[in-house]
Amino acid sequence: MAPPQKRQRENTVADIKLRTLDASSPQLLELINKRFGEQAELIRLTEQRMLGELQERINIMSLEMQQLIGRVQQLEEEAAEVKSLKAKLMSMEANWNSKLQVQANEAIAADLRIHGVPCMEGENLNALFTTLCATLGSDPAPKLRDIFRVRQRSANSTVDPIIIAKLEHVREKIALLKLIADYRRTKKQQLILTQLGFESHVPFYVNEQLTKAHYDIFKEAMKMKKLNMLTAVYTRRSLVHVRVTGREGYICIGSMPELLSLRADNALFQPEQSFRNG
């Protein structure tokens, strides 16, 4: 069997021309220039195509950017509108709370809070109130809309429940509180249970009835008074009034933050002085 013959590459016409042409012949130079021209045109067309695609992509991105900017501006406007609505709602809430507080104060404006009086079975609270008024020189006693003891939160409490006396008129409550203040000033003592018919010299107390919010303010103000931050604390028309140490005049406190702002004022409280006084 004859050995396989190696297949020879067929020469193209161009290859034959290149082989037959002298390196310096004009035909070779023309052919090379033609090849360079074809490559240059191919590169130019490729660059033109790529630039066109890039420009198209840039235009798309520019359009998307404009849409994004428009969306951001819309969101900023909506955020500003939401902020404005939130401010209006907060203002409405503050006004509503203020009105509710006024109504709550009006509801108890003529109420007295009596604590420290022992709870007796079958007691007559109306008669007890009449005895208190007679002791103070208020005869006849102011008319009552109601009088009752507040229900205890815990059945195991050892503290006697307070008495709430609801008078018909605010002026009568104010007059009765003035009589109590005059008694304390002239007698230089508190009201004691013997004045109500009990065999005990333990004091009892009569104060204005306060809403829970104002009662919390009153308790905090009393703590501040013990720290010498306040020199006086009293209630009037179911509102708490305080006098700041080192200042003249009284301040009506409408909210807990308003009272706490006095605590935060460094000019009102010097710890060294408080510790020395304590």
Backbone as a ProteinNet text record, in pm:
[ID]
protein_1_A
[PRIMARY]
MAPPQKRQRENTVADIKLRTLDASSPQLLELINKRFGEQAELIRLTEQRMLGELQERINIMSLEMQQLIGRVQQLEEEAAEVKSLKAKLMSMEANWNSKLQVQANEAIAADLRIHGVPCMEGENLNALFTTLCATLGSDPAPKLRDIFRVRQRSANSTVDPIIIAKLEHVREKIALLKLIADYRRTKKQQLILTQLGFESHVPFYVNEQLTKAHYDIFKEAMKMKKLNMLTAVYTRRSLVHVRVTGREGYICIGSMPELLSLRADNALFQPEQSFRNG
[TERTIARY]
86.3	0	88.8	57.4	139.4	118.8	225.1	211.1	124.1	47.1	-42.1	39.8	-12.7	54.6	0.8	94.7	56.3	-11.8	-130.5	-211	-148.1	-127.6	-68.6	-175.4	-143.3	-237.1	-243.1	-368	-385.8	-356.4	-285.8	-250	-362.4	-392.1	-492.7	-427.7	-513.9	-465	-386.1	-432	-362.2	-225.1	-217.9	-89.5	8.2	-45.5	40.2	89.6	-1.8	37.6	144.3	127.6	224.6	361.5	360.9	486.6	555.7	470.9	528.5	565.9	512	541.2	668.7	744.4	863.9	825.4	903.1	868.7	859.3	925.2	924.6	838.9	761.4	681.9	560.8	514.3	394.2	270.6	261	143.5	132.4	249.8	248.9	208.5	262.8	228.1	80.9	29.2	-114.3	-201.1	-157.3	-235.1	-232.1	-111.5	-99.6	-183.7	-177.5	-259.1	-408.6	-444.8	-585.9	-626.8	-535.2	-565.3	-575.4	-480.9	-487.6	-613.4	-653.8	-775.6	-898.2	-900.9	-1013.2	-1019.6	-900.5	-896	-935.2	-885.8	-920.4	-1069.5	-1128.4	-1273.9	-1349.9	-1301.6	-1365.7	-1359.3	-1241.2	-1226.4	-1317.6	-1324.3	-1410.3	-1555.9	-1599.7	-1738.7	-1766.4	-1667.5	-1683.9	-1694.1	-1603.1	-1607.3	-1737.7	-1783.3	-1909.1	-2025.3	-2024.3	-2131.4	-2126.7	-2003.9	-1989.4	-2026.7	-1985.9	-2022.3	-2173.1	-2235.6	-2380.7	-2451.5	-2402.5	-2461	-2437.4	-2313.7	-2281.9	-2368.3	-2386.7	-2470.3	-2614.4	-2662	-2798.8	-2814.4	-2709.5	-2714.2	-2709.4	-2625.7	-2617.6	-2751.6	-2817.4	-2949.2	-3051.4	-3046.3	-3138.7	-3111.2	-2979.5	-2943.3	-2981.5	-2964.8	-3002.9	-3152.7	-3231.2	-3376.1	-3413.9	-3349.4	-3377	-3336.6	-3225.1	-3181.6	-3282.6	-3332.7	-3434.2	-3560.2	-3598.8	-3715.3	-3688.8	-3564.5	-3528.8	-3529.4	-3475.6	-3476.3	-3618.7	-3703.6	-3843.8	-3911.2	-3877.3	-3934.8	-3886.5	-3754.7	-3699.5	-3767	-3785.4	-3853.4	-3996.5	-4062.4	-4199.1	-4201.3	-4102.4	-4095.1	-4064.2	-3977.8	-3947	-4071.7	-4149.8	-4273.5	-4371.9	-4380.7	-4470.8	-4422.6	-4288.9	-4234.8	-4264.2	-4249.6	-4280.3	-4428.2	-4512.7	-4656.6	-4689.4	-4623.2	-4643.8	-4596.6	-4481.9	-4430.1	-4526.4	-4582.3	-4678.6	-4804.4	-4851.7	-4969.9	-4941.7	-4819.5	-4782.7	-4781.7	-4727.9	-4726.5	-4868.1	-4956.8	-5095.7	-5163.6	-5136.5	-5196.2	-5146.2	-5015.4	-4960.9	-5022.6	-5042.8	-5106.3	-5250.7	-5321.1	-5459.6	-5464.5	-5367.8	-5364.7	-5338.1	-5244.3	-5213.9	-5336.3	-5405.4	-5526.1	-5635.1	-5646.9	-5748	-5716.6	-5588.8	-5549.8	-5570.8	-5542.8	-5563.2	-5711.7	-5797.1	-5941.2	-5988.3	-5934.4	-5971.6	-5925.8	-5806.4	-5756	-5841.7	-5882.7	-5970.6	-6102.6	-6157.7	-6283.3	-6266	-6151.5	-6127.3	-6115.6	-6048.5	-6036.1	-6171.2	-6251	-6383.6	-6470.6	-6451.7	-6534.2	-6506	-6382.8	-6347.2	-6316.6	-6355.1	-6318.7	-6372.5	-6483.9	-6544.9	-6528	-6431.3	-6413.7	-6304.5	-6325.7	-6225	-6181	-6054.5	-5995.5	-5959.4	-6022.8	-6000.4	-5935.3	-5815.1	-5750	-5692.6	-5684.5	-5640	-5754	-5878.2	-5994.5	-6023.4	-6025.5	-6050	-6185.3	-6188.4	-6312.6	-6385.9	-6510.3	-6589.1	-6712.4	-6751.5	-6870.5	-6994.3	-7079.1	-7201.4	-7177.4	-7063.5	-7031	-7124	-7142.4	-7224.8	-7131.7	-7095	-6997.9	-7055.3	-7185.4	-7247.1	-7236.7	-7262.7	-7252.4	-7107.8	-7015.8	-6874.1	-6832.6	-6878.4	-6844.6	-6906.9	-7027.6	-7093.7	-7016	-6967.6	-6887.2	-6758.1	-6695.1	-6572	-6598.6	-6707.4	-6738.8	-6770.6	-6842	-6874	-6746.7	-6652.1	-6524.3	-6451.8	-6463.9	-6395.6	-6475.4	-6597.2	-6680.4	-6765	-6781.4	-6865.4	-6998.9	-7093.3	-7223.3	-7331.7	-7418.9	-7433.7	-7323.6	-7307	-7206.5	-7247.5	-7150.8	-7183.2	-7259.2	-7343.9	-7421.3	-7330.1	-7359.2	-7280.8	-7360.7	-7291.6	-7351.4	-7336.2	-7225.5	-7201.8	-7083.1	-7075.4	-6960.1	-6945.3	-6823.9	-6803.1	-6655	-6629	-6490.8	-6447.3	-6322.5	-6267.9	-6238.7	-6275.5	-6253.4	-6104.1	-6063.5	-5923.7	-5883	-5762.3	-5711.9	-5673.8	-5627.8	-5585.9	-5666.5	-5716.7	-5795.3	-5708.2	-5577.1	-5485.2	-5426.2	-5470.6	-5416	-5456.9	-5360.8	-5388	-5421.1	-5416.6	-5446.3	-5595.6	-5655.6	-5798.8	-5823.9	-5926.4	-5954.4	-5991.3	-5950.6	-5976.7	-6125.2	-6165.7	-6303.9	-6304.1	-6394.7	-6413.1	-6544	-6535.1	-6653	-6674.5	-6785.1	-6815.9	-6912.8	-6862.1	-6945.2	-7016.7	-7119.7	-7197.2	-7129.1	-7052.9	-6994.3	-6846.1	-6769	-6624.7	-6595	-6672.5	-6646.1	-6659.9	-6750.6	-6765.9	-6644.6	-6589.6	-6468	-6352.5	-6337.8	-6230.2	-6245.3	-6370.2	-6394	-6358.5	-6391.4	-6361.6	-6210	-6139.4	-5993.8	-5929.3	-5986.4	-5933.7	-5952.3	-6066.4	-6089.8	-5989	-5957.6	-5859	-5721.5	-5682.4	-5553.1	-5547.4	-5658.2	-5661.6	-5649.8	-5714.7	-5707.8	-5564.1	-5497.8	-5359.6	-5268	-5292.9	-5207.2	-5229.7	-5355.5	-5385.1	-5360	-5397.6	-5380.3	-5240.3	-5169.2	-5035.8	-5035.3	-5135.8	-5144.2	-5233.2	-5223.7	-5307.6	-5444	-5538.1	-5664.8	-5640.5	-5705.3	-5686.4	-5820.8	-5813.1	-5932.6	-6030.5	-5981.8	-6074	-6178.4	-6145.3	-6241.5	-6353.5	-6335.2	-6440.3	-6511.3	-6474.8	-6541.8	-6466.7	-6344.7	-6264.7	-6178.7	-6148.5	-6062.6	-5916.6	-5869.3	-5733.3	-5686.6	-5559.4	-5501.6	-5417.7	-5438.6	-5367.5	-5424.6	-5340.4	-5391.7	-5456.1	-5547.3	-5602.2	-5591	-5610.4	-5579.6	-5694.1	-5716.2	-5818.9	-5750.2	-5757.8	-5693.4	-5787.1	-5745.5	-5819.4	-5804.3	-5907.5	-5898.8	-5831	-5736	-5661.1	-5682.3	-5665.8	-5662.9	-5535.8	-5530.2	-5412.4	-5286.5	-5296.4	-5179	-5129.3	-5221.3	-5181	-5140.8	-5196.1	-5153.1	-5009.4	-4973.9	-4836.2	-4742.9	-4788	-4708.4	-4688.6	-4796.2	-4789.1	-4688.4	-4692	-4599.5	-4454.9	-4431.7	-4296	-4249.6	-4340.1	-4305	-4268.3	-4338	-4305	-4166.9	-4130.4	-3995.3	-3891.2	-3919.6	-3826.3	-3815.7	-3925.6	-3921.7	-3830.5	-3834.9	-3747.7	-3600.7	-3572.6	-3435.3	-3395.9	-3483	-3457.6	-3454.1	-3511.4	-3522.4	-3641.2	-3741.8	-3860.7	-3878.7	-3928.1	-3951.7	-4097.6	-4187.8	-4330.1	-4402.9	-4503	-4588.7	-4731.2	-4823.7	-4964.3	-5051.7	-5177.6	-5272.2	-5379.5	-5426.2	-5534.6	-5612	-5743.1	-5831	-5784.5	-5742.9	-5700.5	-5574.2	-5494.9	-5367	-5256.4	-5137.3	-5023.3	-4945	-4911.5	-4830.1	-4705.3	-4591	-4465	-4389.8	-4304	-4211.6	-4070	-3990.9	-3855.7	-3760	-3668.7	-3568.7	-3485	-3474.7	-3396.1	-3472.1	-3600.4	-3681.2	-3806.9	-3861.7	-3985.1	-4104.1	-4219.6	-4341.6	-4362.9	-4484.4	-4522.5	-4541.5	-4519	-4535	-4644.3	-4738.8	-4844.1	-4790.3	-4790.7	-4735.9	-4850.2	-4843.1	-4950.2	-4921.8	-4793	-4758.3	-4631.5	-4608.2	-4489.1	-4360.6	-4352.2	-4230.3	-4198.4	-4301.4	-4279.6	-4215.2	-4257.7	-4197.3	-4055.3	-4034.3	-3902	-3801.7	-3849.6	-3757.9	-3696	-3768.3	-3712	-3601	-3620.2	-3516.8	-3390.8	-3409.7	-3295.8	-3217.7	-3277.2	-3210.4	-3100.4	-2977.1	-2865.2	-2865.4	-2926.5	-2927.7	-3022.7	-3110.5	-3210.3	-3164	-3065.2	-3032	-2882.2	-2823.6	-2682.7	-2672.2	-2623	-2618.7	-2543.1	-2432.1	-2356.1	-2441.4	-2519.9	-2605.5	-2713.1	-2767.3	-2872.2	-2816.7	-2693.9	-2636.9	-2605.4	-2560.1	-2531.1	-2656.1	-2766.1	-2892	-2951.3	-2919.1	-2977	-2903.5
-119.4	0	122.8	218.1	338.6	428.4	490.6	582.3	701.8	753.4	868.8	991.7	1061.5	1182.6	1302.5	1387.9	1511.6	1606.5	1653.7	1742.3	1880.8	1923.5	2054.5	2162.2	2277.9	2391.8	2455.6	2472.5	2533.4	2681.6	2728.5	2870.9	2951.8	3060.9	3151.6	3239.7	3304.9	3394.7	3507.8	3556.3	3668.4	3626.7	3500	3450.8	3436.2	3384.2	3368.3	3502.8	3606.7	3740.7	3795.8	3773.7	3826.9	3761.8	3631.6	3562.5	3605.7	3633.8	3669.2	3813.8	3894.8	4038.3	4068.7	4154.2	4201.4	4292.3	4289.2	4366.2	4513.6	4559	4703.3	4737.7	4642.5	4669.7	4755.2	4836.9	4920.4	4836.5	4720.2	4636.5	4593.8	4558.4	4517.8	4634.1	4749.4	4867.6	4901.4	4888.1	4917.8	4818.8	4691.6	4589.2	4610.9	4648.4	4674.1	4794.7	4898.3	5017.5	4984.6	4898.5	4857.7	4785.7	4692.2	4618.5	4714	4811.3	4909.4	4994	5028.4	5107.2	5031.1	4900	4817.5	4806.6	4784.8	4775.4	4907.1	5018.6	5149.9	5176.1	5136.8	5154.6	5067.6	4945.1	4856	4913.8	4969.2	5031.4	5151.7	5232.3	5351.2	5312.5	5211.7	5167.2	5111	5037.9	4981.6	5092.3	5191.3	5304.9	5380.9	5400	5472.7	5397.3	5264.2	5183.2	5190	5176.9	5180.2	5316.9	5422.3	5557.3	5578.6	5523.9	5535.8	5464	5341.4	5266.5	5338.7	5393.3	5465.9	5590	5662.4	5782.7	5748	5635.6	5591.3	5555.7	5489.1	5451.9	5576.2	5673.1	5798.4	5870.6	5871.4	5937.2	5868.7	5735.4	5660.7	5691.9	5692.1	5722.5	5865.4	5958.3	6097.6	6108.9	6036.3	6037.2	5976.6	5864.6	5803.5	5895.6	5969.6	6063	6176	6226.2	6331.5	6281.4	6157.9	6099.3	6081.7	6039.2	6021.2	6154	6258.4	6392.1	6440	6414.5	6452.6	6378.2	6249.6	6169.7	6218.7	6252.5	6304.5	6435.7	6523.5	6650	6626.8	6529.2	6496.4	6444.3	6356.6	6303.6	6413.8	6510	6621.1	6705.6	6728.1	6804.4	6728.3	6596	6515.2	6513.2	6504.6	6505.2	6637.7	6748.3	6879.4	6889.5	6831.8	6833	6748.3	6630.8	6544.6	6614.8	6683	6756.5	6866.3	6935.4	7040.1	6982.4	6869.1	6804.3	6754.8	6701.5	6654.4	6768.7	6884	7001.1	7046.2	7043.1	7081.8	6984.1	6853.7	6753.3	6769.7	6798.7	6818.5	6941.1	7045.9	7166.2	7138.1	7062.8	7027.3	6939.6	6846.9	6760.2	6840.4	6937.2	7021	7103.5	7159.8	7237.8	7149.4	7028.3	6935.6	6895.2	6863	6826.7	6942.4	7063.9	7181.4	7198.4	7177.9	7188.5	7079	6957.1	6849	6878.6	6939	6972.6	7079.4	7176.9	7281.8	7222.1	7131.4	7066.7	6983.2	6913.2	6831.8	6919	7032.9	7125.1	7184.6	7216.3	7272.3	7170.5	7041.1	6937.2	6922.8	6958.4	6942.5	7077.4	7184.8	7318.6	7346.3	7285.9	7311.8	7193.9	7105.8	6984.2	7003.6	6940.1	6936.1	6792.4	6779.2	6648	6642.4	6552.8	6540.6	6405.3	6406.1	6277.8	6279.5	6159.5	6144.4	6118.9	6108.4	6083.3	5933.2	5870.2	5726.4	5688.7	5575.2	5524.5	5441	5482.3	5414.9	5351.5	5235.7	5169.4	5251.6	5273.5	5350.9	5500.6	5550.2	5692.2	5779.5	5902.5	6001.2	6112.6	6108.2	6203.5	6344.9	6357.1	6489.6	6555.8	6477.8	6531	6564.7	6484.2	6510.5	6642	6665.4	6789.9	6910.3	6893.4	7002.7	7036.7	6934.4	6956.5	7031.6	6994.5	7062	7210	7239	7377.7	7458.5	7395.2	7465.6	7497.3	7404.8	7427.7	7548.4	7566.6	7676.8	7806.4	7799.8	7920.2	7942.2	7839	7849.8	7784.1	7866.2	7815.1	7906.6	7853.5	7712.2	7665.5	7535.9	7477.4	7495.3	7508.9	7519	7395.9	7416.3	7304.6	7213.2	7085.3	6984.2	6923.3	6900.8	6822.2	6673.6	6641.2	6500.8	6495.2	6389	6363.3	6212.1	6162	6017.1	5988.1	5862.2	5816.4	5750.7	5773.8	5714.1	5566.6	5485	5340.6	5309.6	5223.7	5185.9	5097.1	5119.1	5034.5	4896	4888.7	4760.8	4731.1	4609.8	4571.8	4558.4	4544.6	4527.9	4659.9	4770.1	4900.6	4934.3	4989.1	5028.1	5176.3	5246.9	5389.9	5409.8	5494.9	5522.2	5595.1	5554.2	5619.9	5766.5	5848.4	5992.7	6021.4	6138.9	6184.7	6296.5	6286.2	6391.4	6462.6	6593.1	6675.7	6767.3	6750.3	6830.1	6942	7065.2	7179.8	7228.9	7307.4	7356	7472.9	7553.7	7674.1	7683.1	7730.9	7744.5	7847.1	7955.2	8060.3	8007.8	7911	7853.2	7768	7699.2	7621.1	7713.7	7822.8	7917.6	7978.8	8011.7	8071.5	7972.5	7844.9	7744.7	7722.8	7721.2	7707.2	7827	7945	8064.7	8053.3	8000.1	7980.5	7881.2	7775.8	7677.6	7742.4	7824.8	7893.2	7989.5	8061.9	8153.7	8076	7960	7877.5	7833.1	7785.9	7739.4	7855	7972.6	8086.4	8138.2	8145.4	8201.1	8098.6	7972.2	7867.3	7806.7	7831.7	7775	7624	7560.6	7415.3	7367.2	7237	7175.9	7139.6	7111.6	7056.5	6917.1	6884.8	6753.7	6681.8	6550.1	6466.7	6492.5	6542.5	6571.7	6674.7	6758.8	6860	6798.4	6673	6601.8	6499.9	6497.3	6406.4	6278.5	6264.4	6144.2	6165.1	6057.3	6064.8	6048.2	6143.3	6137.6	6278.7	6303.7	6434.3	6430.1	6328.7	6315.9	6418.4	6486.4	6586.6	6522.1	6595.2	6557.9	6680.7	6660.3	6766.5	6785.6	6911.6	6949.5	7031	6983	7049.9	7051.7	7127.4	7126	6990.2	6945.8	6825.4	6861.4	6778.8	6802	6686.8	6717.5	6609.3	6527.3	6408	6323.2	6393.8	6461.8	6529.7	6638.2	6717.6	6826.3	6773.5	6660.9	6601.8	6551.1	6493.4	6451	6572.5	6683.2	6806.4	6853.2	6846.5	6890.8	6805.7	6673.4	6586.4	6615	6634.5	6664.3	6799.5	6896.5	7028.2	7019.2	6934.9	6918.3	6855	6762.8	6706.1	6813.6	6901	7009.5	7107.8	7125.1	7214.1	7156.6	7025	6961.5	6976	6990.3	7009.4	7157	7242.8	7387.8	7451.6	7383.6	7443.6	7538.2	7511.1	7594.8	7636.4	7756.7	7804.1	7791	7775	7763.8	7689.8	7611.8	7539	7545.5	7586.3	7584.3	7564.8	7533.5	7515.7	7623.2	7661.3	7758.9	7732.6	7721.6	7689.6	7561.7	7463.6	7331.9	7337.5	7443.7	7456.4	7473.3	7426.7	7432.1	7561	7631	7751.8	7730	7776.7	7760.3	7892.4	7905.5	8019.2	7964.2	8009.6	7958.3	8023.6	7942.6	7993.6	8102.8	8216.3	8327.4	8417.7	8391	8475.3	8520.8	8628.3	8680.3	8641.1	8637	8605.2	8455.8	8420.9	8280.8	8250.1	8124.4	8076.2	7971.3	7987.1	7885.9	7777.3	7654	7542.4	7470.1	7466.6	7403.7	7261.2	7220.7	7086.6	7040.9	6909.4	6854.1	6902.3	6906.9	6959.4	7102.4	7181.5	7319.4	7321.1	7230.1	7222.1	7168.1	7065.2	7004.5	7099.9	7194.5	7293.1	7379	7397.8	7470.8	7389.7	7257.2	7170.9	7173.7	7181.4	7177.6	7308.5	7414.8	7544.1	7545.8	7552.9	7548.8	7666.8	7777.1	7896	7880.6	7779.2	7762.5	7666.4	7582.8	7476.9	7458	7473.2	7448.6	7332.9	7217.3	7098.9	7122.8	7200.2	7222.4	7288.2	7388.4	7457.4	7364.2	7277.3	7185.3	7087.1	7035.4	6939.1	7005.2	7129.4	7197.2	7217.6	7254.1	7278.4	7147.4	7038.8	6908.5	6854
0	0	0	-88.2	-102	17.7	69.2	186.1	152.4	257.6	230.6	193.9	102.9	58.8	136.1	172.3	246.2	150.2	199.1	113.9	109.3	-4.9	-24	-24.7	47.9	52.2	-84.9	-131.7	-262.2	-254.7	-344.7	-346.5	-406.9	-335.6	-389.7	-494.1	-564.8	-669.6	-609.4	-491.6	-427.8	-380.4	-323.2	-276.5	-392.5	-502.3	-620.5	-665.8	-660.7	-703.4	-612.1	-476.5	-381.2	-401.3	-435.1	-454.3	-582.6	-677.5	-809	-817.7	-721.2	-727.9	-652.7	-707.1	-640	-525.6	-411.9	-292	-319.7	-419	-448.1	-568.1	-612.8	-732.8	-699	-784.6	-760.7	-734.9	-791.9	-770.3	-623.2	-563.3	-422.9	-332.8	-358.4	-278.5	-291.4	-409.1	-431	-355.4	-359.4	-288.5	-137.3	-87	57.1	97.1	16.3	46.5	44.2	-45.4	-52.4	73.8	118.5	241.6	361.5	370.4	478.9	470.8	353.7	336.3	380.8	345.9	387.9	540.9	604	750.1	815.2	758.6	813.5	801.7	690.5	674.5	772.5	792.4	887.9	1029.7	1065.7	1197.6	1210.7	1102.8	1106.3	1124.3	1051.2	1063.7	1203.5	1257.5	1392	1497	1484.6	1578.6	1566.2	1442.9	1420.6	1483.6	1467	1525.9	1678.9	1735.3	1880.7	1937.2	1867.1	1912.1	1906	1803.4	1793.8	1908.2	1938.9	2049.6	2182.4	2198.6	2322.4	2337.4	2225.2	2230.3	2262.4	2206.1	2235.1	2382.3	2437.1	2579.5	2667.9	2626	2702.2	2700.2	2585.3	2576.3	2665.8	2669.9	2756.4	2903.2	2939.1	3077.6	3114.4	3021.1	3047	3070.7	2990.5	3008.6	3143.7	3178.2	3308.3	3422.9	3405.6	3508.3	3526.4	3413.4	3422.1	3491.5	3460.4	3527.1	3676	3710.2	3851.5	3926	3861.5	3923.3	3946	3846.4	3861.4	3975.7	3989.8	4098.5	4234.4	4241.8	4366.6	4404.6	4307.1	4334.7	4381.5	4320.6	4361.4	4504.2	4536.9	4672.7	4773.2	4735.1	4824.9	4849.8	4746.2	4762.1	4851.2	4828	4910	5055.4	5074.9	5211.1	5280.4	5205.7	5263	5299.4	5213.6	5241.4	5364.2	5373.7	5490.4	5617.1	5609.6	5724.8	5767	5666.9	5698.9	5763.1	5708.3	5765.7	5907	5928.8	6061.3	6161.4	6118.1	6206.2	6239.4	6137.5	6161.3	6257.6	6237.9	6326.1	6469.4	6484	6617.9	6683.5	6602.4	6655.8	6696.5	6611.2	6642.9	6767.8	6779.6	6897.2	7023.7	7012.7	7128.9	7169.6	7068.6	7099.5	7159.8	7104.6	7155.8	7299.4	7324.7	7461	7557	7508.3	7592.4	7626.6	7526.1	7551.6	7647.7	7628.2	7719.1	7860.8	7873.1	8005.4	8070.6	7989.9	8042.6	8089	8007.6	8046.1	8172.2	8180.3	8299.8	8423.4	8409.3	8523	8561	8458.2	8486.3	8559.6	8524	8586.1	8735.1	8777.3	8919.2	8983.7	8918.2	8967.4	9107.1	9141.9	9272.8	9367.6	9339.9	9421	9525.2	9640.5	9747.2	9769.9	9809.2	9835.7	9984.6	10058.6	10203.2	10229.3	10284.6	10314	10455.5	10510.3	10648.1	10744.6	10694.2	10779.2	10780.9	10899.4	10905.8	10847.4	10782.5	10724	10829.1	10861.5	10963.8	10900	10952.6	10901.1	10934.1	10833.2	10852.1	10867.3	10824.4	10839.9	10757	10804.5	10734.8	10687.5	10560.1	10507.4	10500.6	10477.6	10475.4	10613.4	10717.5	10853.2	10887	10840.7	10865.4	10799.9	10677.4	10607.3	10678.1	10725.8	10798.3	10925.8	10996.3	11117.3	11083.3	10974.7	10931.1	10904.4	10833.7	10800.8	10927.7	11021.9	11146.9	11225.1	11224.2	11293	11234	11103.1	11035.8	11039.7	11088.9	11095.4	10972.7	10890.6	10772	10803.6	10851.5	10892.7	10835.8	10750.1	10714.6	10618.1	10609.3	10520.5	10374.6	10285.8	10142.5	10095.3	9995.9	9941.9	9860.4	9873.1	9802.5	9688	9576.3	9468	9496.6	9564.1	9598.2	9693.7	9770.2	9854.5	9867	9847.8	9846.7	9871.7	9903.1	9914.8	9783.9	9749	9627.2	9652.2	9557	9571.6	9572.9	9662.4	9674.5	9556.4	9506.1	9397.9	9448.7	9573.2	9629.2	9755.4	9765.4	9882.4	10006.5	9988.3	10100.2	10148.9	10093.5	10132.6	10275.8	10351.7	10490.2	10501.8	10389.2	10388.5	10366.8	10448.6	10432.6	10301.1	10226.9	10099.2	10119.8	10025.2	10036.4	10014.1	10057.9	10041	9937.1	9841.3	9741.3	9771.9	9797.7	9822.8	9703.1	9633.3	9514.8	9553.7	9560.8	9594	9469.2	9491.5	9377.9	9307.7	9382.3	9323.4	9357.2	9261	9280.3	9389.1	9391.8	9491.8	9633.8	9655.2	9788.6	9825.3	9726.4	9751.7	9788.6	9712.7	9739.4	9878.4	9915.5	10047.8	10158.5	10137.9	10239.8	10252.5	10141.2	10145.8	10214	10195.2	10262.4	10413.9	10455.7	10599.4	10657.4	10581.7	10628.4	10640.7	10540.1	10545.1	10664.3	10690.1	10805.2	10936.1	10942.5	11064.7	11090.8	10987	11003.7	11045.2	10990.1	11020.9	11162.4	11202.5	11335.2	11446.3	11422.4	11522.6	11519.7	11407.4	11388.3	11404.2	11348.7	11351.2	11238.1	11210.2	11108.4	11167.8	11081.2	11125.8	11181.8	11294.1	11356.1	11367.4	11381.9	11375.9	11490.6	11603.5	11714.4	11673.3	11576.6	11530.4	11448.1	11408	11335.3	11423.7	11554.6	11647.4	11673.1	11619.2	11643.6	11768.6	11836.3	11954.1	11910.6	11834	11780.9	11748	11775.5	11744.3	11616.3	11536.5	11408.8	11309.8	11235.3	11140.5	11018	10957.8	10827.6	10736.8	10607.9	10511.8	10412.5	10379.9	10282	10172.6	10050.1	9937.2	9817.6	9718.6	9592.3	9525	9460.5	9379.1	9246.8	9203.7	9080.9	8983.9	8856.1	8758.2	8780.5	8722.4	8740.6	8691.7	8576.3	8520.9	8614.9	8670.3	8758.8	8896.9	8936.1	9063.4	9052	8936.1	8912.8	8914.3	8856.6	8858.9	9003	9081.2	9220.7	9299	9280.9	9353.4	9313	9183.1	9138.1	9191.4	9196.2	9249	9397.5	9471.7	9613.4	9630.8	9540.9	9545.4	9520.3	9423.9	9392.4	9508.8	9580	9696.1	9804.2	9823.5	9923.3	9885.6	9755.6	9708.5	9704.5	9760.1	9763.9	9625.2	9527.1	9394.3	9387.8	9471.5	9481.3	9626.2	9645.3	9782.7	9822.2	9726.2	9759.8	9648.8	9688.4	9594.7	9646.9	9563.2	9603.9	9480.7	9504.8	9395.2	9402.6	9285.5	9277.3	9149.7	9164.7	9052.6	8982.2	9062.3	9012.9	8928.3	8942.6	8873.8	8977.1	8942.1	9033.1	9008.2	9116.1	9110.1	9194.6	9145.3	9217.7	9218.8	9320.8	9325.4	9325.1	9229.7	9209.6	9308.1	9359.4	9452.8	9386.3	9455.1	9402.2	9308.8	9289	9200.6	9273.7	9224.5	9283.4	9197	9259.6	9186.6	9170.2	9133.1	9115.7	8967.4	8934.5	8797.3	8796.1	8705.5	8688.2	8595	8642.2	8565.6	8494.8	8361.3	8284.8	8242.2	8245.9	8200.7	8271.2	8268.9	8331.8	8264.7	8129.6	8067.2	8110.9	8133.2	8177.9	8316.2	8404	8536.8	8528.8	8447	8435.2	8372.8	8292.5	8235.8	8345.6	8455.5	8568.9	8633.8	8638.5	8696.3	8609.9	8477.9	8386.1	8383.3	8434.8	8433	8539.4	8496.6	8591.4	8686.8	8643.1	8728.6	8846	8838.8	8944.7	9053.4	9020.5	9115.6	9123	9240.3	9263.5	9363	9319	9406	9535.6	9530.6	9652.9	9759.6	9718.6	9814.7	9868.1	9781.7	9825.1	9928.9	9904	9996.4	10131.1	10127.3	10253.2	10334.1	10260.1	10332.3	10381.9	10309.9	10349.9	10469.6
[MASK]
++++++++++++++++++++++++++++++++++++++++++++++++++++++++++++++++++++++++++++++++++++++++++++++++++++++++++++++++++++++++++++++++++++++++++++++++++++++++++++++++++++++++++++++++++++++++++++++++++++++++++++++++++++++++++++++++++++++++++++++++++++++++++++++++++++++++++++++++++++++

